[in-house]
XYZ file of C-alpha atoms in Angstrom:
397
model
C 0.000 0.000 0.000
C 3.046 2.270 0.009
C 5.160 3.863 -2.668
C 8.356 5.945 -2.376
C 8.902 8.809 -4.775
C 12.602 9.586 -4.305
C 12.688 12.582 -6.599
C 10.113 14.297 -4.396
C 11.262 12.721 -1.117
C 7.703 11.452 -0.611
C 6.156 8.350 0.869
C 2.696 7.526 -0.471
C 0.483 5.294 1.668
C -2.957 4.395 0.299
C -5.984 2.939 2.073
C -4.861 4.160 5.481
C -5.694 2.093 8.549
C -5.583 2.896 12.233
C -2.516 0.706 12.585
C -0.645 2.997 10.158
C -0.443 5.696 12.831
C 3.014 6.383 14.295
C 6.280 8.225 13.720
C 7.766 8.132 10.228
C 11.456 9.048 9.779
C 12.972 10.140 6.515
C 16.770 9.969 6.248
C 18.489 11.528 3.253
C 22.223 11.898 3.572
C 23.023 13.661 6.779
C 19.464 14.978 7.153
C 16.746 13.335 9.137
C 13.025 14.314 9.328
C 10.512 12.856 11.758
C 6.767 13.075 11.031
C 3.982 12.072 13.426
C 1.066 10.509 11.558
C -2.254 10.786 13.415
C -5.065 8.606 11.973
C -8.798 9.332 12.287
C -11.436 6.823 11.205
C -15.146 7.599 10.869
C -17.739 4.885 10.290
C -21.523 5.262 9.967
C -24.110 2.667 10.855
C -26.057 0.749 8.191
C -23.465 1.802 5.634
C -25.178 5.187 5.331
C -28.528 3.808 4.064
C -31.448 4.787 6.297
C -35.210 5.019 6.388
C -36.843 8.207 7.588
C -37.120 8.679 11.361
C -34.081 6.461 11.952
C -31.156 7.822 13.976
C -27.651 7.238 12.529
C -24.817 6.196 14.800
C -21.324 7.469 14.107
C -18.124 5.986 15.487
C -14.997 8.138 15.416
C -11.723 6.414 16.282
C -8.189 7.800 16.461
C -4.710 6.373 16.817
C -1.335 7.973 17.421
C 2.046 7.065 18.899
C 1.741 10.034 21.275
C -0.927 10.475 23.962
C -4.361 10.705 22.336
C -5.881 14.195 22.430
C -9.373 15.110 23.626
C -11.413 15.750 20.484
C -14.391 18.031 19.992
C -16.900 16.950 17.336
C -19.307 19.149 15.349
C -21.738 17.917 12.683
C -23.177 19.683 9.637
C -26.047 18.137 7.664
C -26.525 18.133 3.894
C -28.018 21.633 4.072
C -24.990 22.926 6.037
C -27.039 23.234 9.204
C -25.131 22.653 12.401
C -26.249 19.552 14.285
C -25.468 18.897 17.910
C -24.769 15.162 18.252
C -25.597 13.152 21.356
C -22.421 11.647 22.761
C -23.142 8.060 23.845
C -19.658 6.852 24.653
C -16.361 8.674 24.951
C -12.878 7.409 25.374
C -9.731 8.981 23.987
C -9.627 6.237 21.387
C -13.328 5.832 20.507
C -16.222 8.307 20.297
C -19.794 7.077 19.667
C -22.386 9.748 18.792
C -26.020 9.668 17.664
C -27.441 12.151 15.201
C -31.006 13.453 14.890
C -33.993 11.590 13.444
C -33.616 11.696 9.705
C -36.088 13.088 7.198
C -36.195 12.478 3.459
C -34.690 15.920 2.827
C -31.586 15.034 4.862
C -30.111 12.942 2.050
C -26.737 14.185 0.821
C -23.193 14.805 2.006
C -22.668 15.462 5.713
C -19.506 16.805 7.358
C -17.923 15.793 10.651
C -15.643 18.533 11.930
C -12.934 17.311 14.332
C -10.931 19.775 16.410
C -8.080 19.542 18.929
C -5.808 22.233 20.383
C -2.871 19.960 21.257
C -1.858 18.623 18.916
C -3.557 21.048 16.587
C -6.199 19.192 14.586
C -8.785 20.792 12.308
C -10.107 18.055 10.094
C -13.315 17.901 8.092
C -14.493 14.373 7.289
C -17.323 14.109 4.780
C -19.651 11.121 4.561
C -22.710 10.248 2.473
C -26.192 9.775 3.918
C -29.093 8.325 1.934
C -32.559 8.514 3.464
C -35.323 6.534 1.778
C -38.715 7.923 2.730
C -41.774 9.985 1.919
C -41.843 13.631 0.979
C -45.348 13.891 2.480
C -45.934 15.501 5.874
C -45.800 13.177 8.870
C -49.606 13.264 9.163
C -51.559 14.512 6.170
C -55.311 15.182 6.240
C -57.348 15.257 3.049
C -60.977 16.307 2.711
C -63.507 15.116 0.123
C -67.241 15.352 -0.502
C -69.551 12.424 -1.162
C -69.592 11.295 -4.826
C -66.487 13.327 -5.666
C -63.204 11.947 -7.032
C -60.134 11.973 -4.820
C -56.529 10.874 -5.396
C -54.360 9.935 -2.434
C -50.669 10.293 -3.253
C -47.428 9.324 -1.512
C -44.223 10.738 -3.008
C -41.080 8.674 -2.494
C -37.583 10.109 -2.922
C -36.051 6.898 -4.300
C -35.456 8.382 -7.761
C -34.101 11.609 -6.333
C -31.395 9.829 -4.344
C -30.956 7.113 -7.032
C -31.880 4.323 -4.640
C -31.900 1.210 -6.793
C -31.534 -1.393 -4.083
C -34.566 -3.608 -3.492
C -37.278 -2.452 -1.155
C -40.940 -3.404 -0.852
C -44.025 -1.809 0.562
C -47.766 -1.943 0.905
C -50.746 0.378 1.228
C -53.330 -0.412 3.912
C -56.674 1.183 4.766
C -58.758 1.054 7.910
C -61.715 3.160 8.961
C -60.690 3.610 12.596
C -57.504 3.387 14.605
C -58.369 0.043 16.196
C -60.224 -1.440 13.197
C -58.991 -4.239 10.970
C -56.689 -3.116 8.166
C -57.392 -3.899 4.500
C -54.399 -4.239 2.178
C -55.170 -2.295 -0.993
C -51.934 -2.798 -2.920
C -48.314 -3.801 -2.555
C -45.299 -2.607 -4.510
C -41.615 -3.266 -5.027
C -38.733 -1.676 -6.896
C -37.333 -3.335 -9.997
C -33.681 -3.711 -10.891
C -33.967 -0.518 -12.949
C -35.277 1.400 -9.955
C -38.906 1.529 -11.160
C -41.887 0.882 -8.922
C -44.161 -2.047 -9.721
C -47.599 -2.096 -8.074
C -50.119 -4.904 -7.613
C -53.745 -4.437 -6.589
C -54.603 -6.692 -3.665
C -58.138 -5.922 -2.439
C -61.576 -5.855 -4.023
C -63.329 -4.659 -0.867
C -63.003 -1.048 -1.943
C -63.661 0.385 -5.384
C -60.391 2.115 -6.248
C -58.018 2.478 -9.158
C -54.253 2.749 -9.662
C -53.793 5.843 -11.852
C -51.589 5.651 -14.914
C -49.029 8.204 -16.016
C -48.190 9.351 -12.496
C -44.750 10.768 -11.615
C -41.925 8.363 -10.898
C -41.545 7.044 -7.367
C -45.155 7.953 -6.555
C -47.759 5.676 -4.985
C -51.305 6.773 -5.843
C -54.809 5.487 -5.153
C -57.809 6.949 -6.962
C -61.309 6.768 -5.508
C -63.530 7.648 -8.494
C -66.707 8.046 -6.424
C -66.154 8.605 -2.730
C -68.632 7.066 -0.301
C -69.110 8.224 3.260
C -67.651 4.943 4.563
C -64.498 5.311 2.439
C -63.125 7.616 5.089
C -60.390 6.576 7.486
C -56.639 6.081 7.595
C -54.676 5.196 4.491
C -51.154 4.157 5.486
C -48.322 3.542 3.034
C -45.500 1.462 4.481
C -41.955 0.851 3.247
C -39.825 -2.129 4.170
C -36.068 -2.328 3.639
C -33.858 -5.005 5.169
C -36.403 -5.765 7.875
C -36.931 -2.111 8.817
C -40.072 -0.095 8.234
C -41.140 3.490 7.543
C -44.684 4.704 7.028
C -46.724 7.738 6.065
C -50.434 8.173 6.790
C -53.184 10.168 5.082
C -56.442 10.732 6.962
C -59.403 10.980 4.577
C -62.392 12.928 5.942
C -65.625 12.797 3.893
C -68.514 15.302 4.054
C -72.194 14.721 3.281
C -75.389 16.804 3.566
C -79.031 15.784 3.932
C -82.458 17.321 4.517
C -85.404 16.351 6.733
C -88.026 16.221 5.364
C -86.565 15.665 1.922
C -88.248 17.270 -1.061
C -89.675 20.712 -1.850
C -90.271 23.181 0.976
C -93.863 24.348 1.263
C -94.733 27.892 2.210
C -94.799 28.271 5.971
C -93.145 24.890 6.589
C -89.742 24.168 8.149
C -86.866 21.940 7.039
C -83.714 20.730 8.840
C -80.453 20.633 6.870
C -77.679 18.434 8.268
C -73.995 18.651 7.393
C -71.782 15.843 8.679
C -68.142 14.765 8.375
C -66.862 11.236 8.861
C -63.987 11.909 11.238
C -62.799 14.156 14.005
C -61.732 17.661 13.050
C -58.628 19.414 14.378
C -59.189 22.197 16.921
C -58.686 24.873 14.254
C -61.428 23.497 11.958
C -65.226 23.828 12.035
C -68.367 23.437 9.902
C -70.447 26.353 8.662
C -73.882 26.552 7.024
C -74.764 29.612 4.975
C -77.454 30.617 2.516
C -75.986 31.672 -0.824
C -76.658 35.394 -1.347
C -78.194 35.445 2.109
C -77.485 37.593 5.148
C -75.353 37.091 8.240
C -78.459 35.829 9.986
C -78.395 32.822 7.643
C -74.922 31.688 8.840
C -74.464 29.062 11.536
C -71.100 27.650 12.701
C -70.400 24.467 14.606
C -68.679 24.319 17.953
C -65.224 22.856 18.520
C -64.961 19.084 17.917
C -68.521 18.908 16.487
C -68.763 16.625 13.453
C -72.441 17.347 12.705
C -74.150 20.694 12.197
C -77.916 21.195 11.774
C -79.741 24.317 10.681
C -83.514 24.882 10.645
C -84.728 26.828 7.620
C -88.099 28.124 6.424
C -87.029 29.685 3.129
C -86.130 27.963 -0.105
C -82.873 28.675 -1.886
C -79.304 27.450 -2.286
C -77.582 26.495 0.950
C -73.890 25.652 1.280
C -71.939 23.843 3.992
C -68.237 24.680 4.309
C -65.423 22.962 6.162
C -63.095 25.728 7.292
C -59.600 25.130 8.653
C -57.265 27.944 9.693
C -59.624 30.413 8.028
C -59.494 28.628 4.639
C -62.377 26.767 3.047
C -61.150 23.240 2.446
C -64.313 21.786 0.903
C -67.900 22.904 0.325
C -71.079 21.005 -0.441
C -74.287 22.673 -1.614
C -77.923 21.689 -1.123
C -80.637 23.294 -3.218
C -83.904 23.660 -1.332
C -86.704 23.906 -3.882
C -89.941 25.731 -3.201
C -93.073 23.641 -3.544
C -95.308 24.506 -6.593
C -98.294 26.847 -6.019
C -100.883 24.127 -6.547
C -99.277 22.066 -3.809
C -99.576 25.039 -1.491
C -103.270 25.380 -2.438
C -103.806 21.679 -1.841
C -102.136 21.983 1.528
C -104.173 25.096 2.353
C -107.365 23.391 1.187
C -106.548 20.288 3.128
C -105.815 22.392 6.172
C -109.067 24.320 5.750
C -111.024 21.138 5.079
C -109.468 19.535 8.070
C -110.395 22.541 10.195
C -113.998 22.433 8.973
C -114.172 18.709 9.557
C -112.819 19.152 13.029
C -115.344 21.943 13.677
C -118.209 19.785 12.398
C -117.083 16.857 14.512
C -116.902 19.157 17.497
C -120.409 20.474 16.916
C -121.744 16.932 16.466
C -120.120 15.882 19.672
C -121.657 18.834 21.495
C -125.142 18.124 20.082
C -124.869 14.435 20.839
C -123.721 15.227 24.337
C -126.651 17.526 24.971
C -129.184 14.986 23.610
C -127.682 12.269 25.748
C -127.866 14.531 28.796
C -131.500 15.408 28.071
C -132.490 11.731 27.664
C -130.754 10.906 30.904
C -132.584 13.636 32.777
C -135.988 12.544 31.269
C -135.340 8.926 32.264
C -134.429 10.056 35.738
C -137.700 11.995 36.100
C -139.784 9.027 34.862
C -138.078 6.751 37.343
C -138.875 9.184 40.148
C -142.533 9.293 39.049
C -142.837 5.513 39.018
C -141.331 5.341 42.456
C -143.823 7.927 43.691
C -146.815 5.996 42.301
C -145.632 2.763 43.858
C -145.330 4.417 47.236
C -148.876 5.826 47.006
C -150.425 2.415 46.099
C -148.768 0.805 49.034
C -150.290 3.326 51.408
C -153.875 2.782 49.991
C -153.635 -1.009 50.530
C -152.710 -0.540 54.177
C -155.903 1.417 54.821
């Protein structure tokens, strides 16, 4: 591993090892030069290939023929941000440090800066870090209305970091946290670094879109149902380790009671409902299109259902508002009943009133007749009793 270049008085040593540390003496004629060679070795766990949220472990070792100095270590990530490592073990010969939890954007060249005052050491050691993961937020929430089309997308960074080693994954769906999971599809990477997907479940009507960007997992729900809501989790697996990203799908629907046209003078209840819990900064709001502020009603915190009682026809809209922005809206058109229906209702009401009045009068008349017959029968009974008493007295005489 060594080569002497006499014309330059140089000794070349390649592929340095810790055991190469020591004092090197160069003798040339009467001259003699002594050089102390100090060796630093930096190794990174998992050969620099990580999944997101994993914490790399670095081991820095040094060797010298003189007493080993006390080293200070500073880290800079791929964006040249200073990182304070957590020192797990420290001896003059071996330093073990843990870095931060990695994100997909942390892929690139990192720098370990080593410093010592005596002997003077200022050495920058660069090392490569590849982080396979999702470019989505840690927890993404997506809103949709009933019967709309929604595409759930997970963006991998495998093409960006040229990760061509084999990894697999799957996409699962469950309606609630503790519910059974349904596997929708699984995927793997080919030798050319392309994703290959296979549909696994027929329990849910969904599609795998074509022509999507590279390294993207997508699921298309062409007609969202209210029970399609829940947690959609995409999971990566690489060498027995896992990373996942979850999208929470919240679906909105509206309904009316009673359904159908609104008659003049009648009332109707409009209900707006979402399928999952809302964050504290989100709420539901009913409003009448082109209406007034009196026609606006907002839900309270954590309410997933909002009802509004109306007595006027028109176009009503329910909004889901988060951080002051309207995420989704769903409209309900309340039609006014035709005039003839109103007349029929009025006539039926009037006829019913007259019928009730007639029945009341009949009841009163019948009651009076019954009372009169009862009184007449009572008087006749009294008269018969009187006659019987008089006959009895005549017989005694």
